[in-house]
PDB file of C-alpha atoms in Angstrom:
ATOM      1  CA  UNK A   1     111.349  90.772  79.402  1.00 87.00           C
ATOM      2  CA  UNK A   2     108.149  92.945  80.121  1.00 91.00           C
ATOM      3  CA  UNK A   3     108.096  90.854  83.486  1.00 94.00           C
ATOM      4  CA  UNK A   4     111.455  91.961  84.044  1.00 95.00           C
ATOM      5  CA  UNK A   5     111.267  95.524  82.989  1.00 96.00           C
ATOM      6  CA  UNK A   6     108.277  95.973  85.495  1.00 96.00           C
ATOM      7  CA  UNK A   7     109.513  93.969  88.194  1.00 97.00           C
ATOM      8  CA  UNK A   8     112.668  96.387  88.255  1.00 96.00           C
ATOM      9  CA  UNK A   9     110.216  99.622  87.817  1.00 96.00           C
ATOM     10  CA  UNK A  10     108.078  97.988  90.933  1.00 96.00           C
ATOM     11  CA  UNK A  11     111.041  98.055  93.403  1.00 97.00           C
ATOM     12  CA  UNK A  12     113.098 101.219  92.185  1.00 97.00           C
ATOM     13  CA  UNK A  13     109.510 103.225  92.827  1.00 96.00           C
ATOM     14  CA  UNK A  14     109.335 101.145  96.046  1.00 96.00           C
ATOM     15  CA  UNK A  15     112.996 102.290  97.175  1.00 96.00           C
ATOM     16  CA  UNK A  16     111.542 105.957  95.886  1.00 94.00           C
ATOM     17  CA  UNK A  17     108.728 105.233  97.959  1.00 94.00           C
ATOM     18  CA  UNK A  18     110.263 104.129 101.227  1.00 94.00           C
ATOM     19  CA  UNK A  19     112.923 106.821 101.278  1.00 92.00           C
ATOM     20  CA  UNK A  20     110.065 109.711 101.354  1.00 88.00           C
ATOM     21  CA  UNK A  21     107.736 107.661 103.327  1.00 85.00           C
ATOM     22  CA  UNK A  22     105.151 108.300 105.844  1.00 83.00           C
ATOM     23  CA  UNK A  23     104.648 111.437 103.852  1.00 84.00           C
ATOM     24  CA  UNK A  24     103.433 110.790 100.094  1.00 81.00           C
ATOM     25  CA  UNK A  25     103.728 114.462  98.501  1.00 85.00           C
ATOM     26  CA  UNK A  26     104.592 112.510  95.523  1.00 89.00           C
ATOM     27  CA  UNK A  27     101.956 109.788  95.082  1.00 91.00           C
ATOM     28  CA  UNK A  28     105.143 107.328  94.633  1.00 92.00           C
ATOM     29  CA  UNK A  29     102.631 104.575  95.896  1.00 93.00           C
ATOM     30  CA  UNK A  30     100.404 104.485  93.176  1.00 93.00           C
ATOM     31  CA  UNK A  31     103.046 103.739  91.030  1.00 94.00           C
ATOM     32  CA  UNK A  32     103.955 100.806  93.513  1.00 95.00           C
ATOM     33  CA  UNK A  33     100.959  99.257  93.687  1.00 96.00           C
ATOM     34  CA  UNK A  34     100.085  99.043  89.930  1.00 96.00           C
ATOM     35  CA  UNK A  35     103.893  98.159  88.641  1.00 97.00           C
ATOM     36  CA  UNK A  36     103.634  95.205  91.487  1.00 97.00           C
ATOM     37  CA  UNK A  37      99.787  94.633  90.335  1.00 96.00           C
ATOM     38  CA  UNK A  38     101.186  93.873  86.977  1.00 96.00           C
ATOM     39  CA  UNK A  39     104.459  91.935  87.943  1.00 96.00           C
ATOM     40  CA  UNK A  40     102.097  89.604  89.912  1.00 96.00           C
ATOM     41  CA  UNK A  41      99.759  89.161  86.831  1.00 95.00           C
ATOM     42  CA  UNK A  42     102.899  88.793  84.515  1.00 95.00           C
ATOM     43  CA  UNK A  43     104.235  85.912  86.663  1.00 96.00           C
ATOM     44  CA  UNK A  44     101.168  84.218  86.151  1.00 95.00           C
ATOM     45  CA  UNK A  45     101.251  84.830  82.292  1.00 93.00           C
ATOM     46  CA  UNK A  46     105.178  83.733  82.900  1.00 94.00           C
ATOM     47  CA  UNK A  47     104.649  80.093  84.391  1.00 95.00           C
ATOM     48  CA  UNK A  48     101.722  79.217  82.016  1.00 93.00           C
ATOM     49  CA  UNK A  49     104.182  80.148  79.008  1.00 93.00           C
ATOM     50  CA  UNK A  50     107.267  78.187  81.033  1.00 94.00           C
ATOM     51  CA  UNK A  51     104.562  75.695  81.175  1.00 94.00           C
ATOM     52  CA  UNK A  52     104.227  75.487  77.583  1.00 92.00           C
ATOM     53  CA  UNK A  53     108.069  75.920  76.301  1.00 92.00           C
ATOM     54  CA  UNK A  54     109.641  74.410  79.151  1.00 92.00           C
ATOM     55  CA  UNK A  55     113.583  75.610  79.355  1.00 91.00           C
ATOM     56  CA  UNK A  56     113.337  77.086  75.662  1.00 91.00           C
ATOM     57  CA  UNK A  57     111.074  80.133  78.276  1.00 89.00           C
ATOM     58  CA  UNK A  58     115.005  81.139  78.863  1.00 91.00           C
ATOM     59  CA  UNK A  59     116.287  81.724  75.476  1.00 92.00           C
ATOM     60  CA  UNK A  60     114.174  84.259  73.488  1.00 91.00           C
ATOM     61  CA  UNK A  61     115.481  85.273  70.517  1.00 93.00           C
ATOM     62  CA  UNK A  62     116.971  88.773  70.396  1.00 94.00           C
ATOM     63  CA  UNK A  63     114.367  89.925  68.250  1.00 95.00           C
ATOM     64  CA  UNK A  64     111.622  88.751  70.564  1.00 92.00           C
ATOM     65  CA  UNK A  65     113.572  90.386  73.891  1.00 93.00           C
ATOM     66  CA  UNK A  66     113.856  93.616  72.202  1.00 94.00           C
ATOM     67  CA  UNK A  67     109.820  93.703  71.050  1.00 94.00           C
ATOM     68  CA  UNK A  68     109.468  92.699  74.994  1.00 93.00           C
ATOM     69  CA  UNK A  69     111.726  95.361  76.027  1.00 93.00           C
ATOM     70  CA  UNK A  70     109.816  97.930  74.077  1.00 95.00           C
ATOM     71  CA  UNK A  71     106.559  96.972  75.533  1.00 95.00           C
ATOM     72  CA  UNK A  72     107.747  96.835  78.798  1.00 95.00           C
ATOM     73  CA  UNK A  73     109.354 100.689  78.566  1.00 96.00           C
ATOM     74  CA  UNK A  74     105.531 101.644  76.686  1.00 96.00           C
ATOM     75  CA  UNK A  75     104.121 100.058  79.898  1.00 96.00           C
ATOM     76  CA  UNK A  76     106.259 101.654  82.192  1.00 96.00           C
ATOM     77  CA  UNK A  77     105.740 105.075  80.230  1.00 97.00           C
ATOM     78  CA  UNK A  78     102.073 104.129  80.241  1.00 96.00           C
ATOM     79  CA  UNK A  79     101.850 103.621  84.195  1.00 96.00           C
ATOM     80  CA  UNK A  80     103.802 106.974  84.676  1.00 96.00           C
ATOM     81  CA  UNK A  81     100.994 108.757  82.683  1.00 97.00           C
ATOM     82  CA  UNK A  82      98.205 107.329  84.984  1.00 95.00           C
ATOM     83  CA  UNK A  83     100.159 108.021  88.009  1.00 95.00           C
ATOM     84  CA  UNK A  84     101.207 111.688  86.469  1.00 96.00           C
ATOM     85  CA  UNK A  85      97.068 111.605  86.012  1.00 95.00           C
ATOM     86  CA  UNK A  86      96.576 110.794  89.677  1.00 93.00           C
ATOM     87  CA  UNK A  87      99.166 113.205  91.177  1.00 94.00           C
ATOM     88  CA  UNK A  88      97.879 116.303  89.173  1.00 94.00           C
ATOM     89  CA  UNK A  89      94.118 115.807  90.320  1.00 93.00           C
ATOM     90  CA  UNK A  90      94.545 114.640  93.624  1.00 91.00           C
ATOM     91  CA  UNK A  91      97.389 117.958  94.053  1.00 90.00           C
ATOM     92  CA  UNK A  92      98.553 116.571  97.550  1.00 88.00           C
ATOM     93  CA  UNK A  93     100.879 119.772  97.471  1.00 88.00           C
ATOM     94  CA  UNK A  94      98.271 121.965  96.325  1.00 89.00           C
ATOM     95  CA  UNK A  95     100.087 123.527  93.694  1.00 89.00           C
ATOM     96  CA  UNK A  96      97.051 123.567  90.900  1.00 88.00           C
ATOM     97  CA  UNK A  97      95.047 124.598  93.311  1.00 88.00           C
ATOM     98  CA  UNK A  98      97.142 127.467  94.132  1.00 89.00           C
ATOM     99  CA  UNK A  99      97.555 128.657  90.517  1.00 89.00           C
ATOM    100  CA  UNK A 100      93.850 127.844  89.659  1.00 87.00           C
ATOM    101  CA  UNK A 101      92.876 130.348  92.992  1.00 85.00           C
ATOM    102  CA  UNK A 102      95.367 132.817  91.963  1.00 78.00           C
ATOM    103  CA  UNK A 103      94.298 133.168  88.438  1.00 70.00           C
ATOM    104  CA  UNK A 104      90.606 133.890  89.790  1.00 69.00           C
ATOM    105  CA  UNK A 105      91.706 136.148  92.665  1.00 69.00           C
ATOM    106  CA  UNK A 106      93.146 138.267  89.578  1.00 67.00           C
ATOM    107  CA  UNK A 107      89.747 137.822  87.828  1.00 67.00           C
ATOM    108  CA  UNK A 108      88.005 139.202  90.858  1.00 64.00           C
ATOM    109  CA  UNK A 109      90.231 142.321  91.567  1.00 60.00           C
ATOM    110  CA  UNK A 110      90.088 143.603  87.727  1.00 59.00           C
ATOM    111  CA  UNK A 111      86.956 145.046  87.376  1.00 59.00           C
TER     112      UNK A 111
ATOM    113  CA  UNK B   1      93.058  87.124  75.469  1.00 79.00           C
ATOM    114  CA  UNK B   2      91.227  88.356  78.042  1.00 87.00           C
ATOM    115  CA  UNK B   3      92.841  87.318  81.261  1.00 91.00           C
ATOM    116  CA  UNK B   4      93.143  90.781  82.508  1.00 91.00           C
ATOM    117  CA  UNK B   5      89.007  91.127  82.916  1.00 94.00           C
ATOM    118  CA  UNK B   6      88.515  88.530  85.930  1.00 95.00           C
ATOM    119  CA  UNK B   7      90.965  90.656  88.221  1.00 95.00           C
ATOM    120  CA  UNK B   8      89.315  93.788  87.094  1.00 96.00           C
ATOM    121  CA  UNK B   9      86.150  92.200  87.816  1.00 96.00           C
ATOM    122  CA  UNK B  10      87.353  91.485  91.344  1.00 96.00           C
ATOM    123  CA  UNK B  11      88.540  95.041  91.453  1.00 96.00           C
ATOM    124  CA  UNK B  12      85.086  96.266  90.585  1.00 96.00           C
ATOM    125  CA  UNK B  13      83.791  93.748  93.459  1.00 96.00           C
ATOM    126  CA  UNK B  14      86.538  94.862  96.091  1.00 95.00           C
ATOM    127  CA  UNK B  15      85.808  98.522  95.240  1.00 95.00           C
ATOM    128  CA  UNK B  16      82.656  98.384  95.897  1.00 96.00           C
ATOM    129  CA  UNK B  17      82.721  96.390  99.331  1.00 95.00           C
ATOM    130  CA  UNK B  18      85.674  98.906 100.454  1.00 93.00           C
ATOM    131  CA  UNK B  19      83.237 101.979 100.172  1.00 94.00           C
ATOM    132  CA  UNK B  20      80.585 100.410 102.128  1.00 94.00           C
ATOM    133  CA  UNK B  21      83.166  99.048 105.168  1.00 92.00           C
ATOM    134  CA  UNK B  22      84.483 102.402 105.202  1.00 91.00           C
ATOM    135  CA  UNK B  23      81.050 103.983 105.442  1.00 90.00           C
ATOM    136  CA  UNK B  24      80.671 101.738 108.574  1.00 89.00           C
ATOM    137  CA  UNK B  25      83.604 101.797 110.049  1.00 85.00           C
ATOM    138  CA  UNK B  26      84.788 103.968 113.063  1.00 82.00           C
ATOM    139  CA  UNK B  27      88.367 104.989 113.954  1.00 77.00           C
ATOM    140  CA  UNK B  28      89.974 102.681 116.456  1.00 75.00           C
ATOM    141  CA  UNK B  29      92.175 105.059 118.103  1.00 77.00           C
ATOM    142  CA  UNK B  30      94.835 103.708 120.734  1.00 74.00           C
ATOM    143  CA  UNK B  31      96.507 105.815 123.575  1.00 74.00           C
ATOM    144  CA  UNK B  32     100.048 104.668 124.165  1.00 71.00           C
ATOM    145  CA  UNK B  33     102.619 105.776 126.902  1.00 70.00           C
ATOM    146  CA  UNK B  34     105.663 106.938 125.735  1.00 71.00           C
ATOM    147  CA  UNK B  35     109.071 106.575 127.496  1.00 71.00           C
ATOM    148  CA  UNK B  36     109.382 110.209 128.564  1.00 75.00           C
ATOM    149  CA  UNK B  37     105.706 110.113 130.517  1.00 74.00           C
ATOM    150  CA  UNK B  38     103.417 111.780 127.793  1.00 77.00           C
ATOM    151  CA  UNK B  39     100.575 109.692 125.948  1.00 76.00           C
ATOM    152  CA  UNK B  40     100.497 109.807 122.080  1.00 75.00           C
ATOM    153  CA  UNK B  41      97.385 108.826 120.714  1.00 77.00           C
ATOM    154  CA  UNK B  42      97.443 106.202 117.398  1.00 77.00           C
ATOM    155  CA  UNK B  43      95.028 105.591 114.857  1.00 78.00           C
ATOM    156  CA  UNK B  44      94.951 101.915 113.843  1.00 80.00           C
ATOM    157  CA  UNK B  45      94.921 101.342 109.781  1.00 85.00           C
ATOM    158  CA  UNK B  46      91.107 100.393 109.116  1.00 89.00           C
ATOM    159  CA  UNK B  47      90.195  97.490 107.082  1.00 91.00           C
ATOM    160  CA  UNK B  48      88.730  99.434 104.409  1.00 92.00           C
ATOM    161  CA  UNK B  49      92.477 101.142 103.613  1.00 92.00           C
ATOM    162  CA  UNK B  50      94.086  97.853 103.791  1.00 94.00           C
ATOM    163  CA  UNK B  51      91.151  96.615 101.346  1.00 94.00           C
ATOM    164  CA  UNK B  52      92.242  99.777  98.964  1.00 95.00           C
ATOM    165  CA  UNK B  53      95.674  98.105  99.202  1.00 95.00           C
ATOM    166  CA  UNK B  54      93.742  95.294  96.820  1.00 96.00           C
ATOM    167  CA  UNK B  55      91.876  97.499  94.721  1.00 96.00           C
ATOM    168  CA  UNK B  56      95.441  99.298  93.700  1.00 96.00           C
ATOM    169  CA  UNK B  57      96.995  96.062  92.956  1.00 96.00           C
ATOM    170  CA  UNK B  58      94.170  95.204  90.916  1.00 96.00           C
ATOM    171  CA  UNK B  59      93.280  98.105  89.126  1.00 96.00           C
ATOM    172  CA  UNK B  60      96.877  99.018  88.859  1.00 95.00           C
ATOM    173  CA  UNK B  61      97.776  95.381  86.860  1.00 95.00           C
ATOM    174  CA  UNK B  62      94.692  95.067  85.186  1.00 95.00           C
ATOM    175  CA  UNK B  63      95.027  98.766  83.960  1.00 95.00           C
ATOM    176  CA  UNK B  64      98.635  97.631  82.517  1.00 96.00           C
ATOM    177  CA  UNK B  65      97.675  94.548  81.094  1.00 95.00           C
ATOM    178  CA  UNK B  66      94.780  95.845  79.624  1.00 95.00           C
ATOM    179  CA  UNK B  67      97.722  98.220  77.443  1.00 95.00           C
ATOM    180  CA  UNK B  68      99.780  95.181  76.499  1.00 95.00           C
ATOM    181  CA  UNK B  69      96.632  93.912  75.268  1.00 94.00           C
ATOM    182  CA  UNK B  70      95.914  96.198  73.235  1.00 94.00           C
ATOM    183  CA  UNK B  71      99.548  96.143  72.075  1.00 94.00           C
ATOM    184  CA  UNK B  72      99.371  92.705  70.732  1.00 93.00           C
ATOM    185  CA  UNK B  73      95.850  93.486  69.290  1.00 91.00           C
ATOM    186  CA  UNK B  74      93.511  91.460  71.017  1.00 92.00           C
ATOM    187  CA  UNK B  75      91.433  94.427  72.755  1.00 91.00           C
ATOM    188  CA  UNK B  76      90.174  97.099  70.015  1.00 90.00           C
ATOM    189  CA  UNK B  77      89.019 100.433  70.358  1.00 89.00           C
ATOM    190  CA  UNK B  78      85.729  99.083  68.658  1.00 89.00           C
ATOM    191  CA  UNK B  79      82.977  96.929  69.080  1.00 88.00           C
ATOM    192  CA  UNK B  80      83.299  94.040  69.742  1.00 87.00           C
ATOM    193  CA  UNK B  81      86.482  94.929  71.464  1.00 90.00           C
ATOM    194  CA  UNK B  82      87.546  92.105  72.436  1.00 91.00           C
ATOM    195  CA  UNK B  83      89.367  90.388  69.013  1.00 91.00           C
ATOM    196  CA  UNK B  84      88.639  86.701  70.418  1.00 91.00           C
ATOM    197  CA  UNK B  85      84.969  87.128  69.903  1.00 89.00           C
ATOM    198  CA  UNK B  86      85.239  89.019  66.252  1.00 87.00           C
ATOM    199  CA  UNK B  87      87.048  85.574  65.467  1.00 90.00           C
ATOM    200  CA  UNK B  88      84.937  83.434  67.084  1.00 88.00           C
ATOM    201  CA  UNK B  89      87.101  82.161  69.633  1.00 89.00           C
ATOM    202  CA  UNK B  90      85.565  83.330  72.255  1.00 91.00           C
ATOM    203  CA  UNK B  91      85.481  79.285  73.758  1.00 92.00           C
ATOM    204  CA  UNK B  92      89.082  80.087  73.836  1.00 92.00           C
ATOM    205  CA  UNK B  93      88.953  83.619  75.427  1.00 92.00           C
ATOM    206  CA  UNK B  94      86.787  82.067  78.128  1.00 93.00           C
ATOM    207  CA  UNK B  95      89.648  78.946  78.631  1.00 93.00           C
ATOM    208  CA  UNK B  96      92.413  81.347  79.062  1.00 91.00           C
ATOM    209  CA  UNK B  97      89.910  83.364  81.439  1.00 92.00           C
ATOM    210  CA  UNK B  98      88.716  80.805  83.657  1.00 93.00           C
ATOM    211  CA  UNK B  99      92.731  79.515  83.728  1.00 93.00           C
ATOM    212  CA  UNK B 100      95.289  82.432  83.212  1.00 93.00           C
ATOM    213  CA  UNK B 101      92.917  84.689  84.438  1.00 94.00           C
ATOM    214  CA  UNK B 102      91.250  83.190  87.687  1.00 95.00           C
ATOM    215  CA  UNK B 103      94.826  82.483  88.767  1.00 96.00           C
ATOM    216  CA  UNK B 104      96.156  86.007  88.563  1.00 95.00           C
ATOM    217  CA  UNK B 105      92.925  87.342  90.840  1.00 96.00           C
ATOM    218  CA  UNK B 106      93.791  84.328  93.108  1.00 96.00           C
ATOM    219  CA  UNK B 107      97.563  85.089  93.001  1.00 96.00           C
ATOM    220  CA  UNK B 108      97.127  88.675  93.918  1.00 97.00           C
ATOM    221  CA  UNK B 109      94.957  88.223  96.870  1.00 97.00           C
ATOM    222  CA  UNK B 110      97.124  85.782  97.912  1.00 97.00           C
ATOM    223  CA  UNK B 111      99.876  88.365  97.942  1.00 97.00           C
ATOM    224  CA  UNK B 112      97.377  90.819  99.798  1.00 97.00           C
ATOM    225  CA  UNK B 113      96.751  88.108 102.242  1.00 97.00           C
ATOM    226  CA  UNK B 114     100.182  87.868 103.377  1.00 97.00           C
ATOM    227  CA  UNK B 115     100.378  91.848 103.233  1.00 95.00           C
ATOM    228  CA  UNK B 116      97.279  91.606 106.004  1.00 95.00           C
ATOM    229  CA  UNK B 117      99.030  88.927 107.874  1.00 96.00           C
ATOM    230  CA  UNK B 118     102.750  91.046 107.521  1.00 95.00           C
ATOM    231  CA  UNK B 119     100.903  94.241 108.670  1.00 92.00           C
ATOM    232  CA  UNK B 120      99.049  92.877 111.736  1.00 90.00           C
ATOM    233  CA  UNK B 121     102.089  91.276 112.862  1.00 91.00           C
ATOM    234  CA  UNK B 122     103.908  94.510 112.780  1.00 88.00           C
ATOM    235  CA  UNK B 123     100.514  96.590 114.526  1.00 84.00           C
ATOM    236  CA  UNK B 124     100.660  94.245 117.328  1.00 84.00           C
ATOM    237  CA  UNK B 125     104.809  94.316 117.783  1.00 84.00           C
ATOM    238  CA  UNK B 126     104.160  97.539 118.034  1.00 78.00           C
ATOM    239  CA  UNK B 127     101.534  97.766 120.735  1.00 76.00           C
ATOM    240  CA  UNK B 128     102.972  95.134 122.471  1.00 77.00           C
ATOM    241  CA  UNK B 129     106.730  97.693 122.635  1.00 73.00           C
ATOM    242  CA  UNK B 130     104.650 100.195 123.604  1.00 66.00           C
ATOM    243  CA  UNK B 131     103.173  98.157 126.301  1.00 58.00           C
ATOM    244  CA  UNK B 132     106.306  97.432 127.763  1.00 49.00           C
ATOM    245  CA  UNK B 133     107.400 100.877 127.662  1.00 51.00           C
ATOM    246  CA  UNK B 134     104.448 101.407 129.579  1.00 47.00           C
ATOM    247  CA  UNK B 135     105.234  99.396 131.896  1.00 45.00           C
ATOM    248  CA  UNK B 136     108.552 100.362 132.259  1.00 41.00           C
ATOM    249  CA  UNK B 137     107.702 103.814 133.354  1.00 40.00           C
ATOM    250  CA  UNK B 138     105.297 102.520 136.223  1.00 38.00           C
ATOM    251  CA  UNK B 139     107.682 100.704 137.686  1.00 32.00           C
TER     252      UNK B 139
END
């Protein structure tokens, strides 16, 4: 379920992506690359536990989806906070800057 | 356990090597004819940003699976942080490491791999259209 839940967070930010793409205001991209980072890794971590269970892999219990589904939302939420991180220093549009430079331009013209 | 440290080792390894090829490398910049007679001038993507493309995959998952495990417990916010060795399984940790581990690094390059081979195929489509657009004003 956390393989699932970033797999679909990997391509909606990748449909995201493409639609505003070349231009990357947004910094969509790093959201791309570490949602498909993770589904990649999670694959891995998927056919090692298929491995193990064999076809029972397929039938979770409900309690077991929904402590899966939970991580993979705090994931999700967790990978929005880096990339929220990411966007805010890097300030492709320039907005922090601007309201950093303003707030000292005031500075300078009080006294 | 672990697994998530060998691809952020390779991250670390890839960083690294991406900062020196980009201190080395020098724009390849191509001048293409376009239909209407003017010549547009292109960059071609350097090796060192498709290189970044690996680094983002691998910091990116390793970054996320270093939260789930800390989730389930098995990475602390103390020493020794990792709950395997506290335990003293740490024969284990290094099992699931060399296994689960080594094969996500693998699988992800893989992945890049065919991103390099994708991307170069498209790059030289392109020149080659561009090419025959060239042509096709000449003649």
């Amino acid at each position: 379920m956390t393989l699932l839940t970033t797999v679909f967070a990997a391509v909606i930010c990748t449909v995201i992506w493409y639609r505003s793409a070349p231009q990357s205001d947004m910094k969509v991209g790093a959201l791309c690359w570490m949602y498909w980072g993770a589904s990649i890794m999670w694959l891995v971590d998927a056919i090692f536990e298929y491995a193990e269970l064999g076809a029972e892999y397929f039938s979770p219990s409900p309690v077991d989806m929904l402590n899966d589904f939970f991580l993979g939302l705090s994931v999700v939420a967790f990978g929005m906070i880096i990339w929220l991180i990411i966007l805010l220093a890097k300030d492709p549009k320039g907005v922090v800057k601007a309201i950093l430079l303003k707030k000292s331009a005031k500075r300078e013209v009080q006294p | 356990m672990a697994c998530f440290l060998v691809p952020a080792a390779e991250a670390v390894i890839t960083s690294v090597v991406a900062k020196a090829v980009k201190s080395k490398e020098k724009e390849e910049i191509i001048n293409i004819s376009l239909p209407d007679g003017s010549i547009e001038e292109v960059a071609k993507t350097p090796f060192s940003k498709k290189l970044g493309w690996l680094n983002k995959l691998l910091w990116g998952g390793s970054a996320l699976l270093a939260f789930e495990h800390v989730w389930h417990g098995e990475v602390v916010p103390f020493f020794p942080f990792l709950t395997a060795v506290k335990d003293g399984e740490t024969t284990e940790m290094l099992a699931e490491m060399s296994s689960a581990g080594v094969i996500m690094a693998v699988l992800v390059t893989v992945v890049w791999v065919g991103m390099l081979v994708v991307s170069s195929a498209v790059e030289k489509r392109a020149l080659r259209s561009s090419e025959f657009t060239k042509e096709g004003v000449q003649t």
